[in-house]
Amino acid sequence: MAVIHELSPHLADLIAAGEVVERPSSVAKELVENAIDAGSTRITVEIENGGITYLRIADNGCGMSAEDAPVAFRRHATSKLRTEEDLNAIGTLGFRGEALAAISSVTRIDLFTRQAGSIAGLHLHLEAGEIQTQEEAGCPEGTTIVVRDLFFNTPARMKFLKKDFTEAGYILGVVQHAALSHPEIAFTLIRDGKQVFSSDGKSKLIAPVFGVFGKEMTANMIEVPMTERNGMTVHGYIVKPHAGRANRSMQHFFVNGRYVKSRLMQAAMEEAYRNAIITGKYPSGAIFLDLPLSAVDVNVHPAKTEVKFSQEKPIFEVVYIACKNALAANDNMPHLEHKGKETTAAPREDNLTHEQQRFAIPKPVDTKPFTAPSVKPTPAPVTPMKNDEEAPDLEDFLVSIPPKAERPRSASSYLSAPRILQEEPQEPVRPQMAQPVEPVAEPAPIVHTPAPKPEDEPIVVVPPVSAPEVKDKPQILQPLDTGVRVIGECFQTYIIAEDKDGLILIDKHAAHERILFNKLRAETDMPQQQLLTPVIVELTGEEAAAVQSQIEDIRQAGFAIDSFGENSFAVRSVPAYLDSGDVQSVISELAEKAMNSRTTVPDRLDDLIHTVACKAAIKAGKPTTMTELQDLCERVLSDDNVRSCPHGRPTTVRLTKYELDKMFKRVNQ
């Protein structure tokens, strides 16, 4: 009996559908690309239930004849390739001839098509890839495809689909990418009877850019003028350096009108922002690259979202030079001053809630709380690049870029940072303040009227306490209950303390983050603070879908959050220990984690709590008073559960006295 046998055509179609059709957005992508290739100027996408039960794509393109329409649903049937040489220069979005066959094998399809000048059109009805009905029909010029009941004959695939809102978010991303790559086409997306996206199709790129990036981000964008180099051209829009985001979700790259995911173009754009963007932030924008068709291979990925360039260095150079010249020509950053005023108008220290005071490190009672000066990030001047000038060596930058890569700070950055010095007190130090105490209300000052002195009695003037007297009894030398005393901090990041065995270095951000994380995990009801006015957070379609799918977990983490229009959320209260100014960045980071989260519900909640604890913890590089350092040191050393941060990094490092003596040759090796 033969062991090897040929699969049936239907089974082969189901296998091929697994590569092409992953979710409703895969269907929408293939059909929208076909509509673009058909020369359409208007494309409408309508979905219901996230596109799972109903998806309609209507265009005004060339349409199909009665002879061609049935053939289009066969495997490897296409009008875009004729010979083997055509594979070397693919200029259309679709070319394999597999999409319609794969889609029809797992759905129920109705096709209505009519060519220009034809009296009647054609209607086809297919189920599981088999034509059930073929008849003439009255329909407008162009093609309309209605896809119903995705995966109706493969129920095992249904369990991998997300909620309707999530799947609709992916389809929105497909339409937005198509609108960006083809501003000459008018796109409309209708979800459950409501229009959620549209572009005018007037060939002005700024219109779809505004629709995709939103009003606030578009206001902070600069145009990348058409730049030509080595037969390639680049243009687009990128954000100003001060408007960087905490993730790369708003980076869009297009090659010859095709949306792609390219680490090469990503590295080139980010390199143009070097020394001009805040560390930990990433640029956003839409970059369009046009190059000869023979210089790029698009037949390397089933979804056609990855391409391979014949020469990578010229690609890197042209993208890098175009972005750098755009930044150099628009380096005034007018919105940075305005944003700084908004963020410093209501500092956190001026309005602490009761719950914030519970989690905050105590402040000294006899001194006013220190407020760090507002230091506005000033990017380094960007030198324009000439088209004939050499860009940086590609080998220095084409490395694997981790999702959260941060450049280490150099020694010069520490030297140039402003040094915050504690001023010596001008009055004797109160002995009761040697240890941190809970804040109490100061009594009203009592005014003493000096008694009259005899005329011959000299007036004794008591001079202020001199520096040596203060140093005889400094506050920082008082021993702690743990037997450890704080000496100070270095680089405004690490606490330096000593005990009988040696020196202890504590990462104040990592330690405080772990303390908050432990407290929050032990809370049964997350403490919240009500915001004076709700904060409206704008997200992308994919981010909004991810947040909506995990909104209950986010609420358990202490946020009162609800949908507020398309891809927007209104945050009315936040965890009590979180600065209200961090709401936008926190929700964006939670959205990114929700997009990539594949963990169970308890682990997801821990992940959300960890994100909030990281944002609420003391920031490295920020000044901290000596009382705060003492209190934090006591908390860390008295709790064995604060030996590492939630990331796993150590919070404390010890250098023994013996090791110090060995370094200075005071003991034998």
XYZ file of C-alpha atoms in Angstrom:
669
model
C 0.000 0.000 0.000
C 1.392 3.382 -1.007
C 2.403 5.638 1.879
C 2.866 8.850 -0.070
C -0.217 10.214 -1.794
C -1.299 13.502 -3.323
C -3.538 15.760 -1.229
C -6.947 16.699 -2.497
C -7.291 20.211 -3.955
C -9.619 21.234 -1.114
C -7.182 20.104 1.578
C -4.332 21.853 -0.221
C -6.412 25.037 -0.270
C -7.028 24.776 3.480
C -3.297 24.411 4.091
C -2.562 27.411 1.888
C -5.253 29.393 3.684
C -3.390 28.840 6.937
C -0.450 30.783 5.507
C -2.436 33.605 3.899
C -5.546 33.964 6.081
C -4.645 34.381 9.728
C -7.488 36.675 10.847
C -10.065 39.036 9.294
C -7.403 41.712 8.797
C -5.518 39.279 6.519
C -8.607 39.026 4.320
C -9.042 42.799 4.307
C -5.382 43.340 3.400
C -5.465 40.998 0.392
C -8.746 42.377 -0.961
C -7.724 46.020 -0.456
C -4.461 45.337 -2.307
C -6.416 43.805 -5.181
C -8.649 46.879 -5.283
C -5.585 49.162 -5.438
C -4.048 47.097 -8.234
C -7.338 47.413 -10.142
C -6.794 51.178 -10.458
C -9.481 52.235 -7.973
C -9.863 55.825 -6.805
C -12.414 55.020 -4.108
C -12.376 52.003 -1.771
C -14.908 51.288 0.972
C -14.403 48.706 3.700
C -17.380 47.701 5.848
C -17.218 45.189 8.694
C -19.470 43.725 11.339
C -18.428 41.769 14.421
C -14.790 42.574 13.792
C -14.988 41.257 10.227
C -15.585 37.696 11.380
C -19.188 37.397 10.197
C -19.276 40.189 7.586
C -16.600 41.973 5.558
C -17.339 43.984 2.408
C -14.744 45.572 0.108
C -16.162 47.817 -2.647
C -14.071 49.642 -5.256
C -14.573 51.498 -8.538
C -11.690 49.820 -10.338
C -11.544 48.079 -13.690
C -13.728 45.147 -12.685
C -13.615 41.636 -14.193
C -15.243 40.036 -17.184
C -17.606 37.070 -16.984
C -14.806 34.831 -18.284
C -12.141 36.002 -15.832
C -14.141 36.134 -12.593
C -14.519 32.354 -12.018
C -10.869 31.764 -12.902
C -9.705 34.302 -10.319
C -10.708 31.922 -7.506
C -8.432 29.137 -8.708
C -5.034 28.630 -7.122
C -2.124 30.481 -8.741
C -4.431 32.366 -11.096
C -3.341 35.982 -11.555
C -3.229 38.763 -14.137
C -0.093 40.358 -12.680
C 2.587 37.864 -13.741
C 3.197 36.338 -17.149
C 6.757 35.069 -17.310
C 9.532 34.060 -14.971
C 11.301 37.365 -15.577
C 8.357 39.255 -14.084
C 9.363 37.997 -10.629
C 12.492 40.152 -10.838
C 10.501 43.386 -11.049
C 7.190 43.121 -9.173
C 5.348 46.438 -9.279
C 1.941 45.347 -7.991
C 0.860 44.657 -4.429
C -0.503 41.218 -5.274
C 1.191 38.743 -7.608
C 0.964 35.155 -6.321
C -2.615 34.358 -7.269
C -3.276 32.586 -3.974
C -5.316 35.129 -1.970
C -8.788 34.632 -3.488
C -8.435 30.837 -3.535
C -7.283 30.759 0.089
C -9.981 33.165 1.292
C -12.801 31.405 -0.545
C -11.794 28.000 0.879
C -12.623 29.078 4.473
C -15.501 31.539 3.905
C -18.720 32.184 2.053
C -18.173 34.769 -0.686
C -20.428 36.873 -2.886
C -18.713 38.664 -5.790
C -20.316 41.460 -7.804
C -18.237 42.888 -10.656
C -18.791 44.919 -13.832
C -16.349 46.363 -16.322
C -16.655 49.886 -17.660
C -19.023 50.005 -20.631
C -20.667 46.664 -19.883
C -24.454 46.560 -19.735
C -24.664 43.965 -16.961
C -22.346 42.670 -14.321
C -21.687 39.255 -12.834
C -22.625 37.698 -9.489
C -20.755 34.708 -8.086
C -21.549 32.883 -4.846
C -18.919 30.510 -3.438
C -18.821 28.300 -0.350
C -15.630 26.584 0.739
C -14.048 27.453 -2.609
C -16.811 25.909 -4.738
C -18.933 28.096 -7.042
C -22.597 27.655 -6.097
C -24.169 30.410 -8.199
C -23.060 32.267 -11.366
C -25.482 34.740 -12.926
C -25.813 38.174 -14.437
C -26.587 40.999 -12.046
C -27.017 44.723 -11.983
C -24.131 46.331 -10.101
C -21.965 49.454 -10.284
C -18.690 49.575 -12.165
C -15.864 47.995 -10.257
C -15.829 45.052 -7.869
C -17.605 44.374 -4.611
C -16.683 41.316 -2.551
C -18.715 40.293 0.498
C -16.997 37.763 2.783
C -19.143 36.043 5.417
C -18.569 33.492 8.178
C -14.779 33.307 8.299
C -13.507 29.812 9.233
C -17.035 28.373 9.185
C -15.649 25.030 7.962
C -12.511 25.074 10.154
C -13.836 25.731 13.688
C -10.433 24.944 15.214
C -9.147 28.209 13.750
C -11.941 30.226 15.383
C -10.521 29.822 18.886
C -7.408 31.760 17.902
C -9.385 34.887 16.989
C -9.600 37.758 19.460
C -12.602 39.805 20.499
C -14.516 41.748 17.864
C -13.058 45.090 18.978
C -9.523 43.702 18.741
C -10.013 42.251 15.267
C -11.596 45.525 14.124
C -8.516 47.371 15.364
C -6.285 45.238 13.148
C -8.484 45.979 10.136
C -8.280 49.692 10.935
C -4.495 49.397 10.820
C -4.708 47.788 7.357
C -6.883 50.606 6.006
C -4.658 53.277 7.558
C -1.528 51.794 5.980
C -3.264 51.676 2.589
C -4.392 55.305 2.959
C -0.856 56.427 3.826
C 0.728 54.585 0.916
C -1.882 55.793 -1.608
C -3.107 59.292 -0.725
C -4.632 59.547 -4.219
C -7.286 56.990 -3.233
C -10.254 57.851 -1.009
C -10.635 55.226 1.729
C -13.627 54.735 4.022
C -13.955 52.263 6.889
C -17.378 51.494 8.351
C -17.596 49.416 11.507
C -20.995 48.156 12.675
C -22.768 50.871 10.695
C -20.544 53.734 11.901
C -17.799 55.420 9.867
C -14.543 55.288 11.831
C -11.963 56.355 9.241
C -11.874 58.225 5.936
C -9.389 59.945 3.642
C -10.241 62.440 0.920
C -8.081 60.958 -1.856
C -6.783 64.360 -3.024
C -3.163 63.165 -3.265
C -2.039 65.298 -0.324
C -0.122 63.123 2.107
C -0.857 65.354 5.090
C -4.546 64.330 4.989
C -4.046 60.601 5.730
C -1.174 61.500 8.078
C -3.614 63.597 10.101
C -6.147 60.754 10.104
C -3.612 58.149 11.244
C -1.447 60.091 13.719
C -4.082 62.420 15.173
C -4.173 66.164 15.729
C -1.627 66.460 18.533
C 1.085 64.362 16.934
C 0.554 65.893 13.479
C 1.073 69.347 14.996
C 4.515 68.172 16.128
C 5.496 66.711 12.760
C 7.871 68.052 10.151
C 7.895 67.168 6.480
C 10.740 65.171 5.004
C 11.217 66.773 1.588
C 11.847 64.636 -1.448
C 15.465 63.460 -1.231
C 17.112 61.671 -4.157
C 20.338 59.672 -3.943
C 21.690 56.800 -6.035
C 18.496 56.487 -8.029
C 16.299 56.252 -4.905
C 13.950 58.814 -3.386
C 12.684 59.261 0.164
C 9.964 61.522 1.542
C 7.420 61.533 4.351
C 6.700 63.028 7.761
C 8.556 62.583 11.051
C 8.011 64.012 14.532
C 10.126 66.676 16.169
C 12.676 65.333 18.657
C 10.760 66.449 21.750
C 7.654 64.500 20.671
C 9.219 61.044 20.918
C 7.146 58.130 22.162
C 7.898 55.360 24.619
C 7.590 52.702 21.887
C 7.929 52.212 18.137
C 4.273 51.512 17.378
C 3.915 54.714 15.321
C 6.785 54.016 12.950
C 5.480 53.268 9.443
C 7.721 52.362 6.496
C 6.724 51.936 2.863
C 8.702 50.599 -0.096
C 7.300 51.328 -3.565
C 3.855 51.909 -2.071
C 3.901 48.717 0.027
C 3.765 48.768 3.838
C 6.731 46.822 5.228
C 8.455 46.131 8.525
C 12.081 47.033 7.938
C 14.733 47.055 10.659
C 17.104 48.640 8.152
C 14.916 51.721 7.646
C 14.115 51.788 11.364
C 17.808 51.891 12.260
C 18.477 54.644 9.710
C 15.679 56.871 11.000
C 16.612 56.412 14.654
C 20.263 57.100 13.898
C 19.252 60.486 12.468
C 17.806 61.342 15.901
C 20.983 60.438 17.804
C 21.827 63.101 20.409
C 18.634 64.948 19.513
C 15.968 62.876 21.282
C 15.506 62.068 24.941
C 17.011 58.742 25.976
C 14.355 56.055 26.138
C 12.102 57.747 23.569
C 11.670 56.675 19.961
C 10.780 58.738 16.888
C 7.552 58.298 14.977
C 6.576 59.024 11.417
C 5.836 57.692 7.949
C 8.796 57.192 5.595
C 8.272 56.384 1.905
C 11.073 54.852 -0.132
C 10.905 54.517 -3.909
C 13.602 52.552 -5.714
C 13.940 50.442 -8.866
C 11.783 47.332 -8.777
C 14.764 45.127 -9.497
C 16.540 46.381 -6.338
C 14.022 44.842 -3.933
C 12.543 41.362 -3.547
C 9.033 41.278 -2.077
C 8.550 37.520 -2.436
C 10.212 36.582 0.873
C 7.302 36.521 3.340
C 3.824 34.936 3.216
C 2.162 38.189 4.266
C 4.498 40.263 2.035
C 5.297 42.580 4.968
C 9.036 41.919 4.765
C 11.283 42.685 1.822
C 14.902 42.044 0.931
C 17.116 44.735 -0.597
C 19.862 43.876 -3.040
C 22.110 46.532 -1.428
C 21.410 47.676 2.129
C 23.994 50.422 2.585
C 22.530 52.816 -0.036
C 19.082 52.336 1.539
C 20.437 53.206 4.965
C 22.218 56.274 3.638
C 19.296 57.815 1.770
C 16.862 57.349 4.673
C 19.403 58.655 7.189
C 20.308 61.751 5.137
C 16.667 62.616 4.378
C 15.625 62.442 8.031
C 18.696 64.271 9.316
C 18.305 67.140 6.842
C 14.629 67.461 7.789
C 15.544 67.707 11.478
C 18.287 70.251 10.791
C 15.941 72.494 8.832
C 13.206 72.456 11.490
C 15.086 72.455 14.768
C 13.212 75.336 16.472
C 10.975 73.001 18.523
C 8.267 75.580 19.294
C 6.008 73.184 21.206
C 8.656 72.140 23.693
C 8.308 75.296 25.806
C 4.553 74.960 25.913
C 4.729 71.323 26.924
C 7.225 72.112 29.669
C 4.915 74.711 31.181
C 2.050 72.267 31.213
C 4.048 69.588 32.952
C 5.467 71.937 35.600
C 2.315 73.930 36.288
C 1.154 71.565 39.042
C 4.119 69.663 40.516
C 3.327 66.498 42.373
C 4.813 67.712 45.660
C 2.310 70.586 45.881
C -0.801 68.402 45.990
C -0.205 65.030 47.595
C -3.248 62.924 48.366
C -3.554 60.816 51.493
C -2.748 57.647 49.554
C 0.272 59.290 47.955
C 1.578 60.222 51.401
C 1.251 56.598 52.465
C 3.592 55.458 49.715
C 5.859 58.494 49.571
C 9.158 58.672 51.430
C 8.882 61.151 54.343
C 10.171 64.691 53.815
C 12.137 66.664 56.430
C 9.890 68.765 58.637
C 12.227 71.666 59.265
C 13.057 72.315 55.633
C 10.912 73.162 52.671
C 10.460 70.371 50.126
C 13.025 70.670 47.392
C 11.684 71.102 43.865
C 14.163 70.302 41.140
C 14.541 73.008 38.520
C 12.748 72.316 35.272
C 15.474 71.311 32.856
C 14.124 71.324 29.318
C 15.851 68.857 27.004
C 17.743 70.760 24.357
C 18.762 68.570 21.443
C 22.202 68.862 20.013
C 22.361 70.801 16.756
C 21.877 68.574 13.765
C 24.267 69.173 10.899
C 22.603 68.922 7.489
C 23.814 66.146 5.254
C 24.555 66.624 1.586
C 23.456 64.092 -0.945
C 27.054 63.357 -1.875
C 28.198 63.185 1.750
C 28.941 59.825 3.307
C 26.503 58.626 5.964
C 27.797 56.743 9.031
C 29.091 53.272 8.368
C 26.188 50.875 8.128
C 27.990 48.168 10.095
C 28.050 50.439 13.165
C 24.282 50.697 13.313
C 22.744 47.595 11.744
C 22.446 45.638 14.947
C 19.555 43.780 16.419
C 17.436 46.491 17.985
C 15.734 45.287 21.197
C 12.233 46.660 21.877
C 13.417 48.735 24.827
C 16.990 49.584 23.866
C 18.490 52.510 25.775
C 21.827 54.102 25.089
C 24.110 54.193 28.156
C 24.962 57.611 29.508
C 28.528 58.667 28.932
C 30.793 60.115 31.587
C 30.554 63.557 29.992
C 26.798 63.577 30.479
C 27.280 63.149 34.210
C 29.820 65.945 34.296
C 27.557 68.307 32.387
C 24.496 67.564 34.511
C 23.641 70.240 37.105
C 24.930 69.320 40.569
C 22.390 69.717 43.356
C 24.166 70.681 46.594
C 22.635 70.688 50.059
C 23.063 74.102 51.702
C 24.356 74.199 55.250
C 21.610 75.163 57.731
C 21.869 78.629 59.214
C 20.443 77.620 62.559
C 21.305 74.803 64.981
C 20.066 71.403 63.905
C 17.207 70.175 66.021
C 18.269 66.992 67.787
C 14.807 65.451 67.459
C 15.226 65.455 63.653
C 18.114 63.001 63.694
C 15.685 60.260 62.716
C 12.898 60.573 60.114
C 9.545 61.369 61.691
C 6.056 61.665 60.364
C 5.166 65.185 59.164
C 3.415 67.272 61.809
C 1.948 70.750 61.735
C 4.340 73.447 62.844
C 3.068 75.521 65.850
C 2.543 79.210 65.346
C 5.724 81.163 66.008
C 5.883 82.894 69.400
C 7.167 86.435 69.348
C 9.217 87.344 72.427
C 9.573 90.993 73.357
C 13.056 91.540 74.837
C 13.140 93.124 78.290
C 14.671 96.617 78.505
C 18.388 96.548 79.311
C 20.354 99.115 81.317
C 22.038 101.723 79.224
C 25.493 100.680 80.409
C 24.968 96.975 79.664
C 26.505 95.989 76.316
C 24.291 94.323 73.727
C 25.536 90.837 72.937
C 25.041 89.755 69.342
C 24.858 85.977 68.951
C 26.519 85.035 65.650
C 25.014 82.299 63.458
C 26.290 78.776 63.899
C 29.517 78.369 61.993
C 30.241 75.510 59.644
C 32.585 73.673 62.056
C 29.872 73.584 64.724
C 27.391 72.123 62.280
C 29.873 69.526 61.131
C 30.470 68.501 64.748
C 26.861 67.308 64.890
C 25.748 66.623 61.319
C 22.376 65.074 60.735
C 23.665 62.558 58.228
C 26.072 60.937 60.695
C 23.345 59.772 63.054
C 23.276 55.959 63.072
C 20.207 54.183 61.729
C 18.211 51.572 63.585
C 19.596 48.962 61.192
C 23.173 49.749 62.200
C 23.872 51.332 58.822
C 24.522 54.994 58.165
C 24.070 56.770 54.866
C 27.085 58.634 53.580
C 25.439 60.124 50.495
C 24.684 59.233 46.884
C 26.654 59.182 43.641
C 25.415 60.171 40.202
C 22.077 60.909 41.891
C 21.312 57.223 41.316
C 23.106 55.068 43.896
C 22.897 55.418 47.685
C 26.223 54.992 49.488
C 25.966 53.579 53.020
C 28.296 51.798 55.415
C 28.054 49.300 58.244
C 30.614 47.393 60.305
C 31.381 45.041 57.416
C 31.912 47.538 54.589
C 30.125 49.688 52.012
C 26.627 49.157 50.610
C 25.483 50.574 47.260
C 21.724 50.765 46.646
C 20.044 51.526 43.328
C 17.377 53.892 44.629
C 15.032 53.563 41.641
C 15.163 49.758 41.523
C 14.764 49.499 45.307
C 11.835 51.909 45.498
C 10.226 50.192 42.510
C 10.389 46.832 44.298
C 8.971 48.310 47.512
C 6.009 49.774 45.627
C 5.521 46.565 43.662
C 5.364 44.478 46.852
C 2.912 46.905 48.474
C 0.625 46.993 45.449
C 0.510 43.240 45.039
C -0.553 42.945 48.675
C -3.387 45.462 48.211
C -6.845 43.954 47.872
C -8.395 47.215 46.640
C -6.113 49.461 44.667
C -6.066 52.986 46.173
C -7.007 55.617 43.620
C -6.918 59.382 43.281
C -9.595 61.211 41.319
C -8.281 63.490 38.588
C -9.572 67.053 38.512
C -10.253 66.696 34.786
C -10.186 63.417 32.843
C -7.092 62.770 30.742
C -7.892 61.810 27.150
C -5.377 59.297 25.790
C -5.067 58.882 22.001
C -3.867 55.498 20.728
C -3.436 53.740 17.422
C -6.035 51.272 16.206
C -3.966 48.265 17.278
C -3.129 49.811 20.664
C -6.756 50.746 21.325
C -7.872 47.222 20.477
C -5.275 45.757 22.837
C -6.288 48.091 25.673
C -9.968 47.307 25.143
C -9.260 43.576 25.287
C -7.520 43.930 28.686
C -9.418 46.910 30.079
C -10.640 44.960 33.123
C -7.065 44.083 34.092
C -6.082 47.743 33.726
C -8.965 48.742 35.984
C -7.804 46.236 38.591
C -4.408 47.945 38.501
C -6.031 51.152 39.787
C -7.232 53.038 36.690
C -10.767 54.279 36.045
C -10.671 54.115 32.255
C -13.437 54.057 29.645
C -13.692 54.339 25.880
C -13.926 57.917 24.643
C -14.574 57.942 20.923
C -12.566 56.225 18.246
C -9.209 54.922 19.529
C -9.420 57.232 22.557
C -9.815 56.519 26.255
C -10.795 58.801 29.122
C -8.862 58.223 32.364
C -10.776 59.654 35.337
C -8.713 58.317 38.218
C -5.270 56.762 38.552
C -3.406 54.827 41.235
C -2.812 57.110 44.224
C 0.948 56.758 44.038
C 1.195 57.725 40.354
C 1.915 61.235 39.117
C -1.028 62.441 37.059
C 1.409 63.817 34.492
C 2.492 60.264 33.611
C -0.969 59.055 32.542
C -0.344 59.305 28.783
C 2.997 57.486 28.871
C 1.741 54.815 31.299
C -1.331 53.976 29.195
C 0.821 53.874 26.039
C 3.223 51.467 27.723
C 0.347 49.331 29.003
C -1.046 49.260 25.444
C 2.244 48.040 24.036
C 2.475 45.304 26.653
C -1.135 44.329 26.034
C -0.377 43.952 22.319
C 2.470 41.536 23.044
C 1.049 39.838 26.137
C 0.488 36.109 25.946
C 0.521 35.396 29.671
C -2.250 34.288 31.997
C -4.505 36.784 33.752
C -2.664 36.832 37.148
C 0.674 37.317 35.379
C -0.819 40.102 33.243
C -2.011 41.911 36.374
C 1.472 41.607 37.897
C 2.875 43.030 34.673
C 0.497 46.015 34.844
C 1.336 46.636 38.518
C 5.011 46.464 37.662
C 4.589 49.142 34.984
C 2.812 51.464 37.413
C 5.400 50.845 40.154
C 8.209 51.659 37.728
C 6.589 54.982 36.788
C 5.843 55.926 40.410
C 9.274 55.050 41.826
C 12.041 57.559 42.481
C 13.764 58.342 39.210
C 17.467 57.769 38.772
C 19.330 60.981 38.127
C 16.924 63.060 40.197
C 18.039 64.744 43.451
C 16.937 63.139 46.721
C 17.164 64.619 50.202
C 19.278 62.968 52.879
C 16.212 62.098 54.956
C 14.677 60.292 51.985
C 17.903 58.395 51.396
C 18.021 57.327 55.051
C 14.430 56.161 55.071
C 14.783 54.274 51.800
C 17.997 52.602 53.008
C 16.236 51.417 56.175
C 13.321 50.010 54.203
C 15.565 48.136 51.795
C 17.886 46.605 54.379
C 15.062 45.611 56.740
C 13.085 43.735 54.046
C 14.545 40.581 52.526
C 12.025 40.791 49.661
C 13.706 43.927 48.271
C 16.883 42.316 47.067
C 15.989 42.639 43.385
C 13.644 44.792 41.307
C 10.708 43.219 39.412
C 12.995 42.994 36.360
C 15.393 40.803 38.335
C 18.174 43.380 38.601
C 19.885 43.581 42.025
C 18.972 46.524 44.246
C 21.959 46.337 46.599
C 25.650 45.626 46.127
C 28.099 45.257 48.989
C 31.815 46.028 49.026
C 33.381 44.550 52.187
C 36.025 46.280 54.270
C 38.398 43.428 53.522
C 38.087 44.043 49.782
C 38.714 47.741 50.310
C 41.792 46.963 52.400
C 43.039 44.672 49.630
C 42.589 47.413 47.045
C 44.707 49.805 49.096
C 47.276 47.116 50.008
C 46.522 47.391 53.722
C 46.330 43.606 54.110
C 48.230 40.751 52.566
C 46.666 39.360 49.441
